[in-house]
mmCIF file of C-alpha atoms in Angstrom:
data_model
loop_
_atom_site.group_PDB
_atom_site.id
_atom_site.type_symbol
_atom_site.label_atom_id
_atom_site.label_comp_id
_atom_site.label_asym_id
_atom_site.label_seq_id
_atom_site.Cartn_x
_atom_site.Cartn_y
_atom_site.Cartn_z
ATOM 1 C CA MET A 208 0.062 0.202 -0.120
ATOM 2 C CA THR A 209 1.381 3.356 -0.865
ATOM 3 C CA SER A 210 2.105 5.844 2.014
ATOM 4 C CA ALA A 211 1.292 9.286 1.934
ATOM 5 C CA ILE A 212 3.191 10.406 4.956
ATOM 6 C CA THR A 213 6.113 8.261 6.432
ATOM 7 C CA ILE A 214 7.690 9.139 9.945
ATOM 8 C CA ASP A 215 10.656 7.463 10.886
ATOM 9 C CA ARG A 216 12.115 7.459 14.447
ATOM 10 C CA LEU A 217 10.928 11.187 14.985
ATOM 11 C CA SER A 218 12.070 12.648 18.338
ATOM 12 C CA LYS A 219 11.239 16.503 19.451
ATOM 13 C CA GLN A 220 13.230 17.779 22.455
ATOM 14 C CA TYR A 221 11.766 20.757 24.293
ATOM 15 C CA GLY A 222 14.184 21.585 27.366
ATOM 16 C CA ASP A 223 13.713 18.459 29.709
ATOM 17 C CA VAL A 224 10.674 17.587 27.754
ATOM 18 C CA ARG A 225 10.632 14.760 25.154
ATOM 19 C CA ALA A 226 7.405 15.833 23.496
ATOM 20 C CA LEU A 227 8.314 13.026 20.976
ATOM 21 C CA ASP A 228 10.108 9.790 21.592
ATOM 22 C CA GLY A 229 11.031 7.788 18.170
ATOM 23 C CA VAL A 230 7.749 7.644 16.403
ATOM 24 C CA SER A 231 7.434 5.749 13.365
ATOM 25 C CA LEU A 232 4.460 5.670 11.456
ATOM 26 C CA GLU A 233 3.304 5.017 7.811
ATOM 27 C CA VAL A 234 -0.025 6.556 6.888
ATOM 28 C CA PRO A 235 -1.874 4.829 3.793
ATOM 29 C CA ALA A 236 -2.369 7.126 0.715
ATOM 30 C CA GLY A 237 -6.245 8.060 0.385
ATOM 31 C CA SER A 238 -6.936 7.280 3.850
ATOM 32 C CA ILE A 239 -8.720 8.988 6.826
ATOM 33 C CA PHE A 240 -6.204 8.586 9.565
ATOM 34 C CA GLY A 241 -7.145 9.433 13.099
ATOM 35 C CA PHE A 242 -4.002 10.496 15.500
ATOM 36 C CA LEU A 243 -5.406 9.841 18.786
ATOM 37 C CA GLY A 244 -3.947 10.547 22.285
ATOM 38 C CA PRO A 245 -4.645 12.312 25.707
ATOM 39 C CA ASN A 246 -4.144 16.109 26.075
ATOM 40 C CA GLY A 247 -0.129 16.314 26.069
ATOM 41 C CA ALA A 248 0.456 13.383 24.558
ATOM 42 C CA GLY A 249 2.412 14.886 21.555
ATOM 43 C CA LYS A 250 0.022 15.060 18.877
ATOM 44 C CA THR A 251 0.285 18.635 17.913
ATOM 45 C CA THR A 252 4.030 18.745 18.357
ATOM 46 C CA ALA A 253 3.835 15.795 15.661
ATOM 47 C CA ILE A 254 1.761 17.496 13.236
ATOM 48 C CA LYS A 255 3.460 20.860 13.532
ATOM 49 C CA VAL A 256 6.934 18.892 12.789
ATOM 50 C CA LEU A 257 4.783 17.297 9.512
ATOM 51 C CA ALA A 258 3.755 20.847 8.498
ATOM 52 C CA GLY A 259 7.455 22.093 8.799
ATOM 53 C CA LEU A 260 6.548 24.452 11.689
ATOM 54 C CA ALA A 261 8.583 22.920 14.313
ATOM 55 C CA THR A 262 11.811 21.162 13.701
ATOM 56 C CA PRO A 263 12.533 17.652 14.812
ATOM 57 C CA SER A 264 15.366 16.884 17.269
ATOM 58 C CA SER A 265 16.153 13.908 15.183
ATOM 59 C CA GLY A 266 14.400 11.526 12.869
ATOM 60 C CA THR A 267 12.616 12.352 9.168
ATOM 61 C CA THR A 268 9.440 12.761 7.727
ATOM 62 C CA ALA A 269 8.334 12.505 3.998
ATOM 63 C CA ILE A 270 5.072 13.462 2.248
ATOM 64 C CA ALA A 271 4.493 10.585 -0.785
ATOM 65 C CA GLY A 272 8.378 9.625 -0.722
ATOM 66 C CA VAL A 273 9.486 13.236 -0.950
ATOM 67 C CA PRO A 274 11.406 14.226 2.063
ATOM 68 C CA ALA A 275 10.917 17.222 4.257
ATOM 69 C CA GLY A 276 12.956 20.378 3.369
ATOM 70 C CA ASP A 277 12.213 19.869 -0.272
ATOM 71 C CA SER A 278 10.157 22.283 -1.983
ATOM 72 C CA ALA A 279 7.380 19.706 -3.374
ATOM 73 C CA TYR A 280 6.943 18.538 0.352
ATOM 74 C CA ASN A 281 5.569 21.817 1.293
ATOM 75 C CA ARG A 282 3.643 21.930 -1.832
ATOM 76 C CA ALA A 283 2.037 18.594 -1.185
ATOM 77 C CA ILE A 284 0.633 19.629 2.488
ATOM 78 C CA GLY A 285 -2.531 21.667 3.277
ATOM 79 C CA TYR A 286 -2.602 22.416 7.166
ATOM 80 C CA LEU A 287 -5.328 23.702 9.613
ATOM 81 C CA GLY A 288 -4.127 24.356 13.211
ATOM 82 C CA GLN A 289 -6.488 24.340 16.230
ATOM 83 C CA GLU A 290 -9.039 27.157 16.357
ATOM 84 C CA PRO A 291 -8.103 28.873 13.193
ATOM 85 C CA ARG A 292 -8.334 32.820 13.379
ATOM 86 C CA PHE A 293 -8.985 34.944 10.194
ATOM 87 C CA TYR A 294 -9.162 38.804 9.323
ATOM 88 C CA ASP A 295 -12.734 38.964 10.298
ATOM 89 C CA TRP A 296 -13.195 41.922 7.918
ATOM 90 C CA MET A 297 -12.482 39.755 4.977
ATOM 91 C CA THR A 298 -15.371 37.936 3.117
ATOM 92 C CA GLY A 299 -14.944 34.011 2.990
ATOM 93 C CA ARG A 300 -13.917 34.428 -0.757
ATOM 94 C CA GLU A 301 -11.439 37.218 -0.076
ATOM 95 C CA THR A 302 -9.733 35.193 2.751
ATOM 96 C CA LEU A 303 -9.406 32.144 0.020
ATOM 97 C CA ARG A 304 -7.893 34.425 -2.733
ATOM 98 C CA TYR A 305 -5.131 35.793 0.148
ATOM 99 C CA VAL A 306 -4.371 32.427 0.851
ATOM 100 C CA ALA A 307 -4.306 31.533 -2.639
ATOM 101 C CA GLY A 308 -1.774 34.078 -3.163
ATOM 102 C CA PHE A 309 1.058 31.612 -1.445
ATOM 103 C CA TYR A 310 0.489 29.021 -4.339
ATOM 104 C CA PRO A 311 1.754 30.926 -7.633
ATOM 105 C CA ASP A 312 2.020 27.605 -9.343
ATOM 106 C CA LEU A 313 -1.547 26.734 -9.045
ATOM 107 C CA VAL A 314 -3.033 24.564 -11.767
ATOM 108 C CA GLY A 315 -5.900 26.441 -13.786
ATOM 109 C CA PRO A 316 -7.692 30.021 -12.771
ATOM 110 C CA VAL A 317 -7.369 31.018 -9.198
ATOM 111 C CA ASP A 318 -11.083 32.087 -9.092
ATOM 112 C CA ARG A 319 -12.293 28.488 -10.262
ATOM 113 C CA ARG A 320 -10.054 26.721 -7.507
ATOM 114 C CA ILE A 321 -11.570 29.128 -5.038
ATOM 115 C CA ASP A 322 -15.315 28.276 -6.274
ATOM 116 C CA GLU A 323 -14.319 24.417 -6.123
ATOM 117 C CA VAL A 324 -13.087 24.422 -2.516
ATOM 118 C CA LEU A 325 -16.236 26.645 -1.432
ATOM 119 C CA ALA A 326 -18.667 24.185 -3.158
ATOM 120 C CA LEU A 327 -16.266 21.151 -1.931
ATOM 121 C CA THR A 328 -16.528 22.427 1.909
ATOM 122 C CA GLY A 329 -20.070 23.479 1.700
ATOM 123 C CA ILE A 330 -19.843 27.479 2.093
ATOM 124 C CA ALA A 331 -20.480 28.652 -1.164
ATOM 125 C CA ASP A 332 -23.464 30.337 0.031
ATOM 126 C CA ALA A 333 -21.636 32.226 2.270
ATOM 127 C CA ALA A 334 -18.624 32.967 0.284
ATOM 128 C CA ASN A 335 -19.368 36.755 0.280
ATOM 129 C CA ARG A 336 -20.046 37.167 4.193
ATOM 130 C CA ARG A 337 -17.610 38.533 6.444
ATOM 131 C CA THR A 338 -16.026 35.906 8.277
ATOM 132 C CA ARG A 339 -16.985 37.711 11.652
ATOM 133 C CA THR A 340 -20.316 36.465 11.061
ATOM 134 C CA TYR A 341 -19.621 32.805 10.619
ATOM 135 C CA SER A 342 -20.116 30.239 13.233
ATOM 136 C CA GLY A 343 -17.822 27.803 14.853
ATOM 137 C CA GLY A 344 -18.443 25.203 12.282
ATOM 138 C CA MET A 345 -18.499 27.520 9.450
ATOM 139 C CA ARG A 346 -14.982 29.108 10.390
ATOM 140 C CA GLN A 347 -13.825 25.357 10.571
ATOM 141 C CA ARG A 348 -15.069 24.765 7.193
ATOM 142 C CA LEU A 349 -13.415 27.821 5.777
ATOM 143 C CA GLY A 350 -10.329 26.594 7.438
ATOM 144 C CA ILE A 351 -10.399 23.508 5.761
ATOM 145 C CA ALA A 352 -11.099 25.003 2.507
ATOM 146 C CA GLN A 353 -7.997 27.031 2.903
ATOM 147 C CA ALA A 354 -6.219 24.088 3.459
ATOM 148 C CA LEU A 355 -7.369 22.766 0.285
ATOM 149 C CA VAL A 356 -6.762 25.921 -2.195
ATOM 150 C CA GLY A 357 -3.195 24.834 -2.995
ATOM 151 C CA GLN A 358 -4.382 21.079 -4.070
ATOM 152 C CA PRO A 359 -2.541 19.271 -1.474
ATOM 153 C CA ARG A 360 -2.141 15.442 -1.534
ATOM 154 C CA VAL A 361 -2.239 15.706 2.459
ATOM 155 C CA LEU A 362 -4.248 17.464 4.748
ATOM 156 C CA LEU A 363 -3.183 18.070 8.367
ATOM 157 C CA LEU A 364 -6.071 18.873 10.606
ATOM 158 C CA ASP A 365 -4.973 19.421 14.208
ATOM 159 C CA GLU A 366 -8.006 18.960 16.878
ATOM 160 C CA PRO A 367 -10.614 19.989 13.895
ATOM 161 C CA VAL A 368 -13.677 19.786 16.041
ATOM 162 C CA SER A 369 -12.513 19.784 19.542
ATOM 163 C CA ALA A 370 -14.053 23.550 20.058
ATOM 164 C CA LEU A 371 -17.227 22.714 18.123
ATOM 165 C CA ASP A 372 -20.976 22.286 19.693
ATOM 166 C CA PRO A 373 -22.429 18.749 18.605
ATOM 167 C CA ILE A 374 -23.971 20.124 15.697
ATOM 168 C CA GLY A 375 -20.628 21.642 14.125
ATOM 169 C CA ARG A 376 -18.764 18.566 15.150
ATOM 170 C CA ARG A 377 -20.984 16.467 13.132
ATOM 171 C CA ASP A 378 -20.911 18.644 10.246
ATOM 172 C CA VAL A 379 -17.062 18.873 9.887
ATOM 173 C CA LEU A 380 -16.782 15.102 10.602
ATOM 174 C CA ASP A 381 -19.202 14.809 7.669
ATOM 175 C CA LEU A 382 -17.277 16.991 5.536
ATOM 176 C CA MET A 383 -14.151 15.019 6.053
ATOM 177 C CA ALA A 384 -15.880 11.881 5.204
ATOM 178 C CA ASP A 385 -16.856 13.712 1.958
ATOM 179 C CA LEU A 386 -13.183 14.407 1.217
ATOM 180 C CA ARG A 387 -12.234 11.000 1.000
ATOM 181 C CA GLY A 388 -10.296 10.478 -2.247
ATOM 182 C CA HIS A 389 -9.603 14.147 -2.598
ATOM 183 C CA ALA A 390 -6.745 13.871 -0.233
ATOM 184 C CA THR A 391 -5.111 11.952 2.168
ATOM 185 C CA ILE A 392 -6.303 13.252 6.029
ATOM 186 C CA PHE A 393 -4.037 13.050 8.724
ATOM 187 C CA TYR A 394 -6.250 14.308 12.008
ATOM 188 C CA SER A 395 -5.248 14.622 15.726
ATOM 189 C CA THR A 396 -8.184 14.657 18.334
ATOM 190 C CA HIS A 397 -8.924 13.346 21.668
ATOM 191 C CA ILE A 398 -12.540 12.793 21.027
ATOM 192 C CA LEU A 399 -12.663 9.093 20.591
ATOM 193 C CA ASP A 400 -16.162 8.492 18.922
ATOM 194 C CA ASP A 401 -15.077 10.940 16.083
ATOM 195 C CA VAL A 402 -12.189 8.459 15.152
ATOM 196 C CA GLN A 403 -14.636 5.460 15.013
ATOM 197 C CA ARG A 404 -17.231 7.407 13.076
ATOM 198 C CA VAL A 405 -15.080 8.331 10.364
ATOM 199 C CA SER A 406 -11.196 7.046 10.448
ATOM 200 C CA ASP A 407 -9.850 4.022 8.428
ATOM 201 C CA HIS A 408 -7.064 3.631 10.517
ATOM 202 C CA VAL A 409 -5.661 5.023 13.963
ATOM 203 C CA ALA A 410 -2.381 5.503 15.603
ATOM 204 C CA ILE A 411 -2.757 6.000 19.492
ATOM 205 C CA LEU A 412 0.199 7.991 21.338
ATOM 206 C CA ASP A 413 0.741 8.662 24.697
ATOM 207 C CA ASN A 414 3.696 10.316 26.572
ATOM 208 C CA GLY A 415 5.286 10.960 22.991
ATOM 209 C CA SER A 416 5.776 7.206 22.422
ATOM 210 C CA LEU A 417 3.444 5.378 19.856
ATOM 211 C CA VAL A 418 1.199 2.645 21.622
ATOM 212 C CA ARG A 419 -0.652 0.887 18.789
ATOM 213 C CA THR A 420 -1.397 1.664 14.841
ATOM 214 C CA ALA A 421 -3.883 -0.317 12.969
ATOM 215 C CA PRO A 422 -6.706 -0.331 10.649
ATOM 216 C CA THR A 423 -9.708 1.002 12.941
ATOM 217 C CA GLN A 424 -11.751 -2.185 12.540
ATOM 218 C CA ASP A 425 -8.820 -4.559 12.738
ATOM 219 C CA LEU A 426 -7.803 -2.716 16.051
ATOM 220 C CA LEU A 427 -11.477 -3.262 17.679
ATOM 221 C CA ARG A 428 -11.214 -6.820 16.659
ATOM 222 C CA THR A 429 -8.721 -7.634 18.729
ATOM 223 C CA PHE A 430 -10.138 -6.927 21.939
ATOM 224 C CA THR A 431 -13.223 -8.243 23.551
ATOM 225 C CA LYS A 432 -15.232 -7.784 26.437
ATOM 226 C CA ASP A 433 -15.040 -11.722 27.739
ATOM 227 C CA ARG A 434 -18.718 -11.768 26.652
ATOM 228 C CA LEU A 435 -20.528 -13.423 24.006
ATOM 229 C CA ARG A 436 -23.715 -12.348 22.474
ATOM 230 C CA VAL A 437 -25.617 -15.582 21.693
ATOM 231 C CA VAL A 438 -28.853 -15.888 19.724
ATOM 232 C CA PHE A 439 -31.006 -18.876 19.565
ATOM 233 C CA GLY A 440 -33.908 -20.200 17.840
ATOM 234 C CA GLY A 441 -36.372 -22.298 19.645
ATOM 235 C CA ALA A 442 -35.068 -21.178 23.236
ATOM 236 C CA GLY A 443 -37.032 -22.520 25.944
ATOM 237 C CA GLU A 444 -37.228 -21.418 30.033
ATOM 238 C CA GLU A 445 -34.526 -23.721 30.763
ATOM 239 C CA THR A 446 -32.086 -22.485 27.852
ATOM 240 C CA GLU A 447 -30.799 -19.674 30.530
ATOM 241 C CA SER A 448 -30.025 -22.320 33.109
ATOM 242 C CA GLY A 449 -28.415 -24.427 30.927
ATOM 243 C CA LEU A 450 -25.960 -21.883 29.341
ATOM 244 C CA ALA A 451 -25.189 -20.870 33.126
ATOM 245 C CA SER A 452 -24.114 -24.395 33.873
ATOM 246 C CA LEU A 453 -21.605 -24.755 31.128
ATOM 247 C CA GLN A 454 -17.933 -24.351 32.400
ATOM 248 C CA GLY A 455 -16.319 -21.316 32.067
ATOM 249 C CA VAL A 456 -19.334 -19.178 32.322
ATOM 250 C CA GLU A 457 -20.147 -16.414 34.860
ATOM 251 C CA SER A 458 -23.110 -15.279 34.486
ATOM 252 C CA VAL A 459 -26.112 -15.100 31.751
ATOM 253 C CA GLN A 460 -28.314 -12.496 30.876
ATOM 254 C CA ARG A 461 -31.517 -12.830 28.695
ATOM 255 C CA GLU A 462 -31.296 -9.577 26.583
ATOM 256 C CA SER A 463 -34.508 -9.974 24.329
ATOM 257 C CA THR A 464 -36.940 -12.541 22.805
ATOM 258 C CA GLY A 465 -38.872 -12.133 19.719
ATOM 259 C CA ASP A 466 -39.660 -13.755 16.258
ATOM 260 C CA ASP A 467 -38.841 -17.171 17.570
ATOM 261 C CA ARG A 468 -35.139 -15.831 18.483
ATOM 262 C CA SER A 469 -33.837 -15.066 21.951
ATOM 263 C CA THR A 470 -30.740 -13.165 22.749
ATOM 264 C CA TYR A 471 -28.313 -13.788 25.887
ATOM 265 C CA LEU A 472 -25.236 -12.031 26.983
ATOM 266 C CA VAL A 473 -22.817 -15.008 28.332
ATOM 267 C CA GLN A 474 -20.173 -13.316 30.493
ATOM 268 C CA THR A 475 -17.161 -15.597 30.817
ATOM 269 C CA ARG A 476 -14.343 -16.066 32.990
ATOM 270 C CA ASP A 477 -10.970 -14.329 32.111
ATOM 271 C CA GLY A 478 -9.560 -16.598 29.026
ATOM 272 C CA ALA A 479 -12.194 -18.825 28.540
ATOM 273 C CA THR A 480 -14.048 -17.451 25.763
ATOM 274 C CA ALA A 481 -13.135 -19.378 23.053
ATOM 275 C CA ALA A 482 -13.817 -22.442 24.956
ATOM 276 C CA VAL A 483 -17.264 -21.341 26.083
ATOM 277 C CA GLN A 484 -18.012 -20.896 22.424
ATOM 278 C CA TRP A 485 -17.042 -24.458 21.668
ATOM 279 C CA ALA A 486 -19.244 -25.477 24.641
ATOM 280 C CA ILE A 487 -22.290 -23.479 23.356
ATOM 281 C CA THR A 488 -22.313 -24.728 20.051
ATOM 282 C CA ARG A 489 -22.317 -28.482 21.745
ATOM 283 C CA PHE A 490 -25.377 -27.279 23.960
ATOM 284 C CA ALA A 491 -27.339 -26.053 21.020
ATOM 285 C CA GLY A 492 -26.739 -29.681 19.184
ATOM 286 C CA ASP A 493 -27.593 -31.242 22.361
ATOM 287 C CA SER A 494 -30.718 -28.962 23.226
ATOM 288 C CA GLU A 495 -31.631 -29.318 19.422
ATOM 289 C CA LEU A 496 -31.662 -25.323 19.334
ATOM 290 C CA THR A 497 -30.938 -23.438 16.213
ATOM 291 C CA LEU A 498 -27.884 -21.371 16.934
ATOM 292 C CA VAL A 499 -28.067 -18.144 14.758
ATOM 293 C CA SER A 500 -25.238 -16.264 16.539
ATOM 294 C CA ASN A 501 -22.307 -17.069 18.917
ATOM 295 C CA GLU A 502 -20.069 -14.158 18.747
ATOM 296 C CA PRO A 503 -17.724 -12.038 21.049
ATOM 297 C CA GLU A 504 -19.014 -8.824 21.925
ATOM 298 C CA ARG A 505 -16.304 -6.286 21.005
ATOM 299 C CA LEU A 506 -14.859 -3.196 22.801
ATOM 300 C CA ASP A 507 -15.752 0.014 21.104
ATOM 301 C CA LEU A 508 -12.795 2.541 20.614
ATOM 302 C CA GLU A 509 -13.193 4.512 24.154
ATOM 303 C CA GLU A 510 -12.727 1.058 25.900
ATOM 304 C CA VAL A 511 -9.807 0.139 23.837
ATOM 305 C CA PHE A 512 -8.335 3.094 24.304
ATOM 306 C CA LEU A 513 -8.634 3.088 27.922
ATOM 307 C CA ARG A 514 -7.051 -0.259 28.220
ATOM 308 C CA LEU A 515 -4.200 0.530 25.956
ATOM 309 C CA ILE A 516 -3.299 4.036 27.771
ATOM 310 C CA ASP A 517 -4.466 3.414 31.234
ATOM 311 C CA GLN A 518 -3.792 -0.318 31.781
ATOM 312 C CA LYS A 519 -1.266 -0.835 29.320
ATOM 313 C CA GLU A 520 -3.018 -3.977 28.118
ATOM 314 C CA HIS A 521 -1.841 -5.728 24.988
ATOM 315 C CA ALA A 522 -4.524 -6.834 22.148
ATOM 316 C CA ALA A 523 -5.276 -10.437 22.421
#
């Protein structure tokens, strides 16, 4: 898979503080990549190094194979910092025209490119309004629009939704999803639901070190709650007690019944989940039940994050 961003043993020292400690990371081209970590983990430092706004103490970065320091590297990046500020006496269109002045080698007419990014980010109707009248969500959209003006291959977004209300967050996340295919999006956040909602890949940073990186769904699949969600057809009153008697089962909760199907949450003892799955399959056959589903219940990203960060737990 082609890498849009390559980070190799990146470290950054501020006096006695080591903000980044030997971080290595590959970001697949075309992905929406969530860079996740608690406040102070080093996310903003890493993005500033990638954007050329901070110099690493050691290590290297590259965009599509082009190393930092090359002029082609800078042209390949669009950047949006936290809580962007604009000249509030300018309109949205004037702001984008001002930004376009920093890209003398734009392909095609400048006004056409401005119209494209206004339409892409959904603020064309507000293009001629002064930015002082923009809501927080609209300012973020304008911030993404200015990052897109230069036709970048990679968008670097630092906490793009952290300061927004729920509606603004939803709108900006939808915009990020809509930008899939226009550029690789690498964004930092500490809002776990956002990453699970829109990100193809995720990296978790803690105290300047990389804890885990994986496709989002692959990461979630490596963690379970030691609990099985079991669905039977034809279950009776005795089914629940029969499940509870299986070796390795800690408790059974009947969750729902309907359409001749019954769902049970089976809590297993530590390390017994796989064995209990086999026991349930045998139990269904012996009891002449139709086994519809017998699957481990997965953790969501928040639970995975807390295990990795707080408990330093490794995936199964």
